[in-house]
JSON list of C-alpha atoms in Angstrom, two decimals:
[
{"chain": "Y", "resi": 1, "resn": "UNK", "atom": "CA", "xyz": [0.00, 0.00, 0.00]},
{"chain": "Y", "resi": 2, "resn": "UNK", "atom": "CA", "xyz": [2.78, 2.36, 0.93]},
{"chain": "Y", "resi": 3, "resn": "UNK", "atom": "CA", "xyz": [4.48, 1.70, -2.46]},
{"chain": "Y", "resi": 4, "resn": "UNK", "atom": "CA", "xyz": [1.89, 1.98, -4.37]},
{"chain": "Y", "resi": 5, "resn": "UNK", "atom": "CA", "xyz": [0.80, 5.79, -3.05]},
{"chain": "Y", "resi": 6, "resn": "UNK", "atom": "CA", "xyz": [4.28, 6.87, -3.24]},
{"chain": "Y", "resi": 7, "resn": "UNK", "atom": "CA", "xyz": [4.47, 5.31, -6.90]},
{"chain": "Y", "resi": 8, "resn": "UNK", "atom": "CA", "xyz": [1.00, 7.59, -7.18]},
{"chain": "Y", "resi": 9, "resn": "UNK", "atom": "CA", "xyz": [3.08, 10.29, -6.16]},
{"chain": "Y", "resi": 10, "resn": "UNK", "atom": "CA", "xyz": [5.68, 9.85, -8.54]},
{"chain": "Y", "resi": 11, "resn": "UNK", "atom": "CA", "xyz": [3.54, 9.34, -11.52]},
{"chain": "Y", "resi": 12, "resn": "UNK", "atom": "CA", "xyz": [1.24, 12.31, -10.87]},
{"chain": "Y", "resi": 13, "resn": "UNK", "atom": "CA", "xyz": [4.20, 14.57, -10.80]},
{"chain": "Y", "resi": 14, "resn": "UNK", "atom": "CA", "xyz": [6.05, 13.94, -12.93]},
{"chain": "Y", "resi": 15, "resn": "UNK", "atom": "CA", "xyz": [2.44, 13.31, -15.20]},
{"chain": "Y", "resi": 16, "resn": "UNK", "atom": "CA", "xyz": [1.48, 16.95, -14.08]},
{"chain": "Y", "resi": 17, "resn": "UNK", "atom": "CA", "xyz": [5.01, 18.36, -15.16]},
{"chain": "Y", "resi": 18, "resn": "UNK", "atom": "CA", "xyz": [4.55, 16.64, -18.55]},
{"chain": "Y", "resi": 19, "resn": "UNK", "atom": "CA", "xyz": [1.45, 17.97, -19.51]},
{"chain": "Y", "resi": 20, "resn": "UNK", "atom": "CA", "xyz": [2.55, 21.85, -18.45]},
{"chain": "Y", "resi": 21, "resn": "UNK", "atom": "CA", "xyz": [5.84, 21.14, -20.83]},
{"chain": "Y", "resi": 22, "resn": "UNK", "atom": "CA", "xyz": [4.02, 19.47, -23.75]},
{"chain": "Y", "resi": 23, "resn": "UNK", "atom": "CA", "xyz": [0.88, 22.07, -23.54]},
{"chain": "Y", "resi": 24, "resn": "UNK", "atom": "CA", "xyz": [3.68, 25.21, -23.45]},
{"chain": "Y", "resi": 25, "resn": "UNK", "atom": "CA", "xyz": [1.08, 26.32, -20.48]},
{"chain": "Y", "resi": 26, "resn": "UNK", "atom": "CA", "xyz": [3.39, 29.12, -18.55]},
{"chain": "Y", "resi": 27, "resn": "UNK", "atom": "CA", "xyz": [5.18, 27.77, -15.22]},
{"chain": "Y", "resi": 28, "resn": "UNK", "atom": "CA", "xyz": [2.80, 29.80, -13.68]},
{"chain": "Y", "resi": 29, "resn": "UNK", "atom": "CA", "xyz": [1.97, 30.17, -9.61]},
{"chain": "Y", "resi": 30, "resn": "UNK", "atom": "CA", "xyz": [-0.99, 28.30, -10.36]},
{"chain": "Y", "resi": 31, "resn": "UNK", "atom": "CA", "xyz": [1.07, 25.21, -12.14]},
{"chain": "Y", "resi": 32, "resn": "UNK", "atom": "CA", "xyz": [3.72, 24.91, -10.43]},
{"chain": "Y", "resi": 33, "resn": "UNK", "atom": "CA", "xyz": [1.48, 25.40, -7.37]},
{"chain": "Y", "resi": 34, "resn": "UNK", "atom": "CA", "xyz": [-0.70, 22.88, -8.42]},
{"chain": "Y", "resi": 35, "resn": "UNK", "atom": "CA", "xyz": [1.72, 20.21, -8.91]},
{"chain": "Y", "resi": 36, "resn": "UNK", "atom": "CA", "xyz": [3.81, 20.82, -5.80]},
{"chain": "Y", "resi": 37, "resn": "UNK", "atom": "CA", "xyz": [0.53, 21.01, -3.41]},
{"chain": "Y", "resi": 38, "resn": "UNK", "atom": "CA", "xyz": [-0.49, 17.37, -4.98]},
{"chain": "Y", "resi": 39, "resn": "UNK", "atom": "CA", "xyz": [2.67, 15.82, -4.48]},
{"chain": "Y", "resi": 40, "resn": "UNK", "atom": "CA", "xyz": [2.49, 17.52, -1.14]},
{"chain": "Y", "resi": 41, "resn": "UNK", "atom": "CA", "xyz": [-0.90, 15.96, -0.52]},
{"chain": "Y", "resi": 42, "resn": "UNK", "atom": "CA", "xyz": [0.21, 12.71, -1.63]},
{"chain": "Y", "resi": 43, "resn": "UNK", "atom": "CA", "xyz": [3.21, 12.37, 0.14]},
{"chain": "Y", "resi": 44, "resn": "UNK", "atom": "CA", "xyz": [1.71, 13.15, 2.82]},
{"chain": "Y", "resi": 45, "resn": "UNK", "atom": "CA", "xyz": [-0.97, 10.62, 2.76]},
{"chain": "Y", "resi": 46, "resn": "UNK", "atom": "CA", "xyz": [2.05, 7.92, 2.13]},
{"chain": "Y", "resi": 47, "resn": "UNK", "atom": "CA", "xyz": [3.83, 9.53, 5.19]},
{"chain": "Y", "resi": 48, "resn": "UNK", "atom": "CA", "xyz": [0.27, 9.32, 7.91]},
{"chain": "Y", "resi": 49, "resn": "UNK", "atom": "CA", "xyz": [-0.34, 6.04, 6.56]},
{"chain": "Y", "resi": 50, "resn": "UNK", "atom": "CA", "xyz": [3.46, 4.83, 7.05]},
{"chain": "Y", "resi": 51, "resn": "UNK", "atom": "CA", "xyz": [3.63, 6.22, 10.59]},
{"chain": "Y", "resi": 52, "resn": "UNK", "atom": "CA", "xyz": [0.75, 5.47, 11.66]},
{"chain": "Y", "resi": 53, "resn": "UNK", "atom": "CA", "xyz": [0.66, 1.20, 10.39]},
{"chain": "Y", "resi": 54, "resn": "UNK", "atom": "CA", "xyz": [4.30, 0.80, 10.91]},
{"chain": "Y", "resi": 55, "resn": "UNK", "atom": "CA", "xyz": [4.46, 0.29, 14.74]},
{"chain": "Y", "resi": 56, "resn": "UNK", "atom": "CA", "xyz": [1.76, -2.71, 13.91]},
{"chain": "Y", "resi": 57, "resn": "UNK", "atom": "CA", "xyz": [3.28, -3.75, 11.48]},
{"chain": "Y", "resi": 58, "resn": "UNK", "atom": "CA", "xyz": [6.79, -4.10, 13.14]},
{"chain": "Y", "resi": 59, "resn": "UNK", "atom": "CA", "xyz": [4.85, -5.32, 16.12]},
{"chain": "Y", "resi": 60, "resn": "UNK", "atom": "CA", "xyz": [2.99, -8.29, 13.84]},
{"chain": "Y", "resi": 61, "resn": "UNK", "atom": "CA", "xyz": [6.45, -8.42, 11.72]},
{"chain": "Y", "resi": 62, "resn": "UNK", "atom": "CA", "xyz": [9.03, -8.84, 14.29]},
{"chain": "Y", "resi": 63, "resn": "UNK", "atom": "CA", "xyz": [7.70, -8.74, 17.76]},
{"chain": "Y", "resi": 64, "resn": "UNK", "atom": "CA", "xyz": [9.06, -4.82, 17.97]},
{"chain": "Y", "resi": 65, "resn": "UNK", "atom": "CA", "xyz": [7.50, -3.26, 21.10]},
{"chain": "Y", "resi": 66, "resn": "UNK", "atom": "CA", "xyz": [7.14, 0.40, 22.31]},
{"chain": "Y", "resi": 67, "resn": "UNK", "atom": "CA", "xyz": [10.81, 0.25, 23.21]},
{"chain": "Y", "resi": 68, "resn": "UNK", "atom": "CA", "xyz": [12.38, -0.38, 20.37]},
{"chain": "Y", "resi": 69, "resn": "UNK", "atom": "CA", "xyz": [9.97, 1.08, 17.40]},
{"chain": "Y", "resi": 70, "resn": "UNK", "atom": "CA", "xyz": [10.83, 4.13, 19.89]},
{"chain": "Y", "resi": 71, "resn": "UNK", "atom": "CA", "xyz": [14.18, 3.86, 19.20]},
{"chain": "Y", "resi": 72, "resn": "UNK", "atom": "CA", "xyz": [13.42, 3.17, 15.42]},
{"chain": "Y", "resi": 73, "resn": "UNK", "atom": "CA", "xyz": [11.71, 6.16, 15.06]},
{"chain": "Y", "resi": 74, "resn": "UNK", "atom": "CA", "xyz": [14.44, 8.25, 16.84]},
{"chain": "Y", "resi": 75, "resn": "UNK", "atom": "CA", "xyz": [16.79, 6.70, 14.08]},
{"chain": "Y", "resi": 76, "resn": "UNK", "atom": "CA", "xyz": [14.40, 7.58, 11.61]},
{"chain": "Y", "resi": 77, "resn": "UNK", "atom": "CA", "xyz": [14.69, 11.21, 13.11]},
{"chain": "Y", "resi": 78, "resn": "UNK", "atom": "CA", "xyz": [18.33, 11.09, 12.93]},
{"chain": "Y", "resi": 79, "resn": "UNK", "atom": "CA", "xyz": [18.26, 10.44, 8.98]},
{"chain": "Y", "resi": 80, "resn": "UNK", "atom": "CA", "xyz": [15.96, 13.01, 8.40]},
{"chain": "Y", "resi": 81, "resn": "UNK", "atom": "CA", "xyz": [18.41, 15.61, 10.44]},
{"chain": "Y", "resi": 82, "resn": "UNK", "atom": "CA", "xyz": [20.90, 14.31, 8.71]},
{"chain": "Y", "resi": 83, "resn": "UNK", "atom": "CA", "xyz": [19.29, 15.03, 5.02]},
{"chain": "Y", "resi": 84, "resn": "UNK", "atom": "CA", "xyz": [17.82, 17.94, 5.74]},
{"chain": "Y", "resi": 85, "resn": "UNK", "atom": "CA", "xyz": [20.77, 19.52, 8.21]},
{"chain": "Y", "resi": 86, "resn": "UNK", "atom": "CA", "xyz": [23.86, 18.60, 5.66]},
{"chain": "Y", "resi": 87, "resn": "UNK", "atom": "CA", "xyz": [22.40, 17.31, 2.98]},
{"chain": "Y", "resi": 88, "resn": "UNK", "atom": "CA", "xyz": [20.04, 19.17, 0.56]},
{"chain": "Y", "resi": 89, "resn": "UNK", "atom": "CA", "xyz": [22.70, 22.50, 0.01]},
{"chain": "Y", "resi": 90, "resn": "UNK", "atom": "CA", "xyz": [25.07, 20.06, -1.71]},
{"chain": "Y", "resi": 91, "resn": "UNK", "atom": "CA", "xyz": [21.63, 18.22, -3.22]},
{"chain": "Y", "resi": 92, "resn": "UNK", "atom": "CA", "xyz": [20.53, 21.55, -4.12]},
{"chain": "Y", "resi": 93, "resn": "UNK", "atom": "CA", "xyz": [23.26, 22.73, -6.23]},
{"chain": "Y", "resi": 94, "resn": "UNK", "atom": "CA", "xyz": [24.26, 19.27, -7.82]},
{"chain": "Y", "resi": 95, "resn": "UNK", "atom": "CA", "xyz": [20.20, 18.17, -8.91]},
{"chain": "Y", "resi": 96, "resn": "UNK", "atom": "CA", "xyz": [18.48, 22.05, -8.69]},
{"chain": "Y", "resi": 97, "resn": "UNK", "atom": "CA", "xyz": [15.32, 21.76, -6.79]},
{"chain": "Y", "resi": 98, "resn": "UNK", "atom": "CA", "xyz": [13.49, 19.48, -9.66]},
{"chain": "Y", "resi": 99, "resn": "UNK", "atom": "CA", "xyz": [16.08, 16.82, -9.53]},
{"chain": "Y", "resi": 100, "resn": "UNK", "atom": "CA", "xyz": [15.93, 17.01, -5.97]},
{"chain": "Y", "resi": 101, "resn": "UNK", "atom": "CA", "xyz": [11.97, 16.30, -5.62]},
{"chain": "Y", "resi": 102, "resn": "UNK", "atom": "CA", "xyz": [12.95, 13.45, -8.31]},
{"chain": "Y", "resi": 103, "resn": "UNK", "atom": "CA", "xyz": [15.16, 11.69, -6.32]},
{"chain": "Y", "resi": 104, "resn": "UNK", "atom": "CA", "xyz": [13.20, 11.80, -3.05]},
{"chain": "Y", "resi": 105, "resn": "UNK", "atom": "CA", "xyz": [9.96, 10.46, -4.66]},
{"chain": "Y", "resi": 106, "resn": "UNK", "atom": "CA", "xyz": [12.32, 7.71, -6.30]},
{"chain": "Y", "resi": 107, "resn": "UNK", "atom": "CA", "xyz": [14.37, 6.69, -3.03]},
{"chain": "Y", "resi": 108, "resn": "UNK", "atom": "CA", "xyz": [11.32, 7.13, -0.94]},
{"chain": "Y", "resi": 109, "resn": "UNK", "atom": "CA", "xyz": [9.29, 4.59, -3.23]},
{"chain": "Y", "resi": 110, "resn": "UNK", "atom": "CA", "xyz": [12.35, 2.44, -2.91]},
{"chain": "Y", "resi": 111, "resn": "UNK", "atom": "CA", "xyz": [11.69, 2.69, 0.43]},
{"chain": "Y", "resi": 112, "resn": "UNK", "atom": "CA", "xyz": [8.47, 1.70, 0.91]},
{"chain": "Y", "resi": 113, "resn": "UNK", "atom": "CA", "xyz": [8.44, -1.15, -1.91]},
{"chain": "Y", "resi": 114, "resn": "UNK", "atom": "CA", "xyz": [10.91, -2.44, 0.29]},
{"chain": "Y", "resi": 115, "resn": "UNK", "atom": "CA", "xyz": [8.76, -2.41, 3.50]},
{"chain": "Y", "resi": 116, "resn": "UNK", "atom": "CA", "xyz": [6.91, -5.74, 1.79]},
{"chain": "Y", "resi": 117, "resn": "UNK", "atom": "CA", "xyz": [10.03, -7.51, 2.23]},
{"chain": "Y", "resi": 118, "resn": "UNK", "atom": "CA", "xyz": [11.60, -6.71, 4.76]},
{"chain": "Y", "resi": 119, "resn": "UNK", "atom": "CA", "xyz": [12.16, -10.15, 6.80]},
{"chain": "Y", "resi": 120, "resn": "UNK", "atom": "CA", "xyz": [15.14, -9.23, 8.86]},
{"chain": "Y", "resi": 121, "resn": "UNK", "atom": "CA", "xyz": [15.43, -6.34, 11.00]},
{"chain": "Y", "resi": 122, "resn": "UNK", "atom": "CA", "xyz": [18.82, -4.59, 8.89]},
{"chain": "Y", "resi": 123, "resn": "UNK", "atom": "CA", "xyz": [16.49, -4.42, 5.86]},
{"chain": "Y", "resi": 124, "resn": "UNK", "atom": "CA", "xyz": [13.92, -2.61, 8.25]},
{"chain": "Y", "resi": 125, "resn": "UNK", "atom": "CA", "xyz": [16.60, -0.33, 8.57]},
{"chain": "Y", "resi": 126, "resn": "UNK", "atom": "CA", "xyz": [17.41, 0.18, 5.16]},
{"chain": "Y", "resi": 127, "resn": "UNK", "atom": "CA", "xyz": [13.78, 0.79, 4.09]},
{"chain": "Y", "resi": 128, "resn": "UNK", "atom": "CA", "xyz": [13.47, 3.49, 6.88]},
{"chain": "Y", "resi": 129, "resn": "UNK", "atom": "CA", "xyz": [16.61, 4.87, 6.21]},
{"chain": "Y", "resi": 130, "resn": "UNK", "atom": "CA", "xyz": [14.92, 5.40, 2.70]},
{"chain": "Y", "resi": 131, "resn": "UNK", "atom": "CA", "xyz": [11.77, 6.45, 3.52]},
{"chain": "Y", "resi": 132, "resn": "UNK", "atom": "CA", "xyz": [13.29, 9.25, 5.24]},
{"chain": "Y", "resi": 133, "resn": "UNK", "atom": "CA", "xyz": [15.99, 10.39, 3.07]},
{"chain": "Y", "resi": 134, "resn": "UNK", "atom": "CA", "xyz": [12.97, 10.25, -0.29]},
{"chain": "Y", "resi": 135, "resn": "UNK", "atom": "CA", "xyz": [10.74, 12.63, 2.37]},
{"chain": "Y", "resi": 136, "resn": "UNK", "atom": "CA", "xyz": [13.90, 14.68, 3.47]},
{"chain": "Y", "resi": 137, "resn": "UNK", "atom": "CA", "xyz": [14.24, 15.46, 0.14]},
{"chain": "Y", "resi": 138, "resn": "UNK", "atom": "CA", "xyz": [10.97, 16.20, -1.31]},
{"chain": "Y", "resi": 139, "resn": "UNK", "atom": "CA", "xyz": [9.72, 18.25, 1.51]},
{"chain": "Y", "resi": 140, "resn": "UNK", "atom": "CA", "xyz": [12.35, 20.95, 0.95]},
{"chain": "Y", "resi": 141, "resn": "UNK", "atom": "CA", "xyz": [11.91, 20.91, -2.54]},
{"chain": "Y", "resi": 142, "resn": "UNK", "atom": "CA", "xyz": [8.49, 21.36, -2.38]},
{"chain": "Y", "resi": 143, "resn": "UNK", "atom": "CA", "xyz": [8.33, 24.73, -0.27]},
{"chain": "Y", "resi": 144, "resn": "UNK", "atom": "CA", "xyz": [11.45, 25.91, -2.34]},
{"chain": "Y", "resi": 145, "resn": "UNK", "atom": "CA", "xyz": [9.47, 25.25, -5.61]},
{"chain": "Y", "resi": 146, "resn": "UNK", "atom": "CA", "xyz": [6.73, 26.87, -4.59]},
{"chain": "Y", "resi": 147, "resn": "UNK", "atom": "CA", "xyz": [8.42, 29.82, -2.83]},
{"chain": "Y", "resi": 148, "resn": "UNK", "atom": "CA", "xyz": [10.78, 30.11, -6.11]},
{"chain": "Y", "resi": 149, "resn": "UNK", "atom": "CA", "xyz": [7.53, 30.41, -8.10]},
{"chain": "Y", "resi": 150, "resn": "UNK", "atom": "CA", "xyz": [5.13, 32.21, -6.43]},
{"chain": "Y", "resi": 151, "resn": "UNK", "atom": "CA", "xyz": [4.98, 36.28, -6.49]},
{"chain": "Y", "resi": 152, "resn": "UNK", "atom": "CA", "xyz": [5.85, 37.89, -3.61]},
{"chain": "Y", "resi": 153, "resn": "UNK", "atom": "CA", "xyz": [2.64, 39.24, -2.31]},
{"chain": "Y", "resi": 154, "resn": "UNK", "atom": "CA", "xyz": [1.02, 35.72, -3.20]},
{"chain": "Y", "resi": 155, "resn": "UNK", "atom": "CA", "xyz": [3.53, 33.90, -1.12]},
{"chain": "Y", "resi": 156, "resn": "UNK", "atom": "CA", "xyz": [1.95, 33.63, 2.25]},
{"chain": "Y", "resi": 157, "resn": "UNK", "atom": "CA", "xyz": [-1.43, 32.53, 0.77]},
{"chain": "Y", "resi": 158, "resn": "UNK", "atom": "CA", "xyz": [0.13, 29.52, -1.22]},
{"chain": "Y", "resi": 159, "resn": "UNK", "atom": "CA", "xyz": [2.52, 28.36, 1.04]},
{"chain": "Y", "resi": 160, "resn": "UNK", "atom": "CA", "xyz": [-0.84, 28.21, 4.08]},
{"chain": "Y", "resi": 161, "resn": "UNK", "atom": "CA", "xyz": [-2.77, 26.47, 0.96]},
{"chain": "Y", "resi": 162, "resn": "UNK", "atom": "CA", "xyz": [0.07, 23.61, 1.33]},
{"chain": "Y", "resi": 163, "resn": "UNK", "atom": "CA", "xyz": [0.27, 23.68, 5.00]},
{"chain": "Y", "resi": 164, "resn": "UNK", "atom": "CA", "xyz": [-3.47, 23.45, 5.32]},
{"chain": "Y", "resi": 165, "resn": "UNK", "atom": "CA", "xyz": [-3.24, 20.35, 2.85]},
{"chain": "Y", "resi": 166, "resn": "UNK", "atom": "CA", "xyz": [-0.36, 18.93, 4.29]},
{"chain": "Y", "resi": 167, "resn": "UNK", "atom": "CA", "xyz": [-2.59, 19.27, 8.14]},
{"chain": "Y", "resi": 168, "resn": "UNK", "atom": "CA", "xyz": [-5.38, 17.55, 6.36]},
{"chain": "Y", "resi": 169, "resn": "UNK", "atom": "CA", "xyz": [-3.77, 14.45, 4.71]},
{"chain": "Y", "resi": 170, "resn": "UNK", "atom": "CA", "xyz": [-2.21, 14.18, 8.31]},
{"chain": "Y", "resi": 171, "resn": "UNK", "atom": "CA", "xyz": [-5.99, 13.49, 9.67]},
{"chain": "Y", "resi": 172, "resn": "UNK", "atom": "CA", "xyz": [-7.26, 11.51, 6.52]},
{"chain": "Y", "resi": 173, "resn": "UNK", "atom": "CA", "xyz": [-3.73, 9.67, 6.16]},
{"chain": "Y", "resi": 174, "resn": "UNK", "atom": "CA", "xyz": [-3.84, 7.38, 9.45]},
{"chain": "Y", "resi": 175, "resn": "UNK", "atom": "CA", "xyz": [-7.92, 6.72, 9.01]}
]
C-alpha cells in the first residue's frame, strides 16, 4: 500500500510536469502550485499512513514493542536531520530543486516497496533509512518550488494552501 501511493506520487508529478511542458502552459503560480501542493498531498498521505501502520506492522512483523519502534523512530529522526541539516545545500546545487523532488519520490518509493520484504530487522533499517531520506528530500523541494515560483505578495497565501493540505492528509492519512 505504501508503495503503491508513493508510486502515485511519482507518476502524478512527474504526469502533471509533462502535460505543463508538452501544452507550453506558462510555469505559472498556479502550475507549479498545483503540482507541488499534490505531491504535497500525496506524500503526505504515504507519510500518515506509514507512521501510523508501521508500529503494527513491526509489532505483527518482528515482535518490535514500544521500546524499540521508539528507538526506530528516533533513528528515523536522525536520517531526516541528517538530510535535511547537511544534505540538501550540496543536493541543491548538484540536482536544482526538480532533480531534488525526483530523487526523493524515487528513493522514498524504494523505500516503501521495500517495507513488503523486509524479513530481517537490517532491511527494516534500510527501508526506513529510505523512507526518510525520499521525504527529506521532497519536503524541501516542495516549499522551495513553490516559494521560487510564487509572487511575492502571493507567497503567504500559497505556502498556508500547502500547510493546510499537508494538516489535512495528516488526519485523513492514518484513518
Amino acid at each position: 500500500v505504501f508503495a503503491l501511493i508513493t508510486f502515485a506520487l511519482l507518476l502524478t508529478f512527474v504526469s502533471v510536469i509533462s502535460f505543463i511542458a508538452r501544452t507550453r502552459i506558462p510555469a505559472t503560480t498556479a502550475t507549479i502550485g498545483l503540482a507541488a501542493i499534490i505531491v504535497a498531498a500525496l506524500g503526505g498521505l504515504a507519510m500518515a499512513a506509514m507512521e501510523s501502520t508501521y508500529a503494527l506492522w513491526m509489532y505483527d512483523a518482528h515482535g518490535w514493542g514500544a521500546k524499540n519502534t521508539g528507538l526506530f523512530f528516533g533513528y528515523i529522526g536522525i536520517v531526516l536531520v541528517i538530510v535535511q541539516g547537511g544534505l540538501i545545500s550540496p543536493a541543491k546545487k548538484w540536482l536544482g530543486e526538480r532533480g531534488m523532488l525526483y530523487l526523493g519520490l524515487a528513493i522514498i518509493t524504494i523505500g516503501m516497496s521495500l517495507v513488503a520484504v523486509s524479513d530481517t530487522v537490517l532491511l527494516v533499517f534500510v527501508n526506513g533509512a529510505l523512507i526518510a531520506a525520499g521525504y527529506g528530500l521532497i519536503d524541501p523541494a516542495v516549499n522551495s518550488l513553490i516559494s521560487r515560483n510564487t509572487p511575492a505578495d502571493q507567497q503567504g497565501a500559497v505556502m498556508g494552501v500547502l500547510q493546510s493540505v499537508s494538516s489535512l492528509t495528516r488526519i485523513i492519512g492514518p484513518a
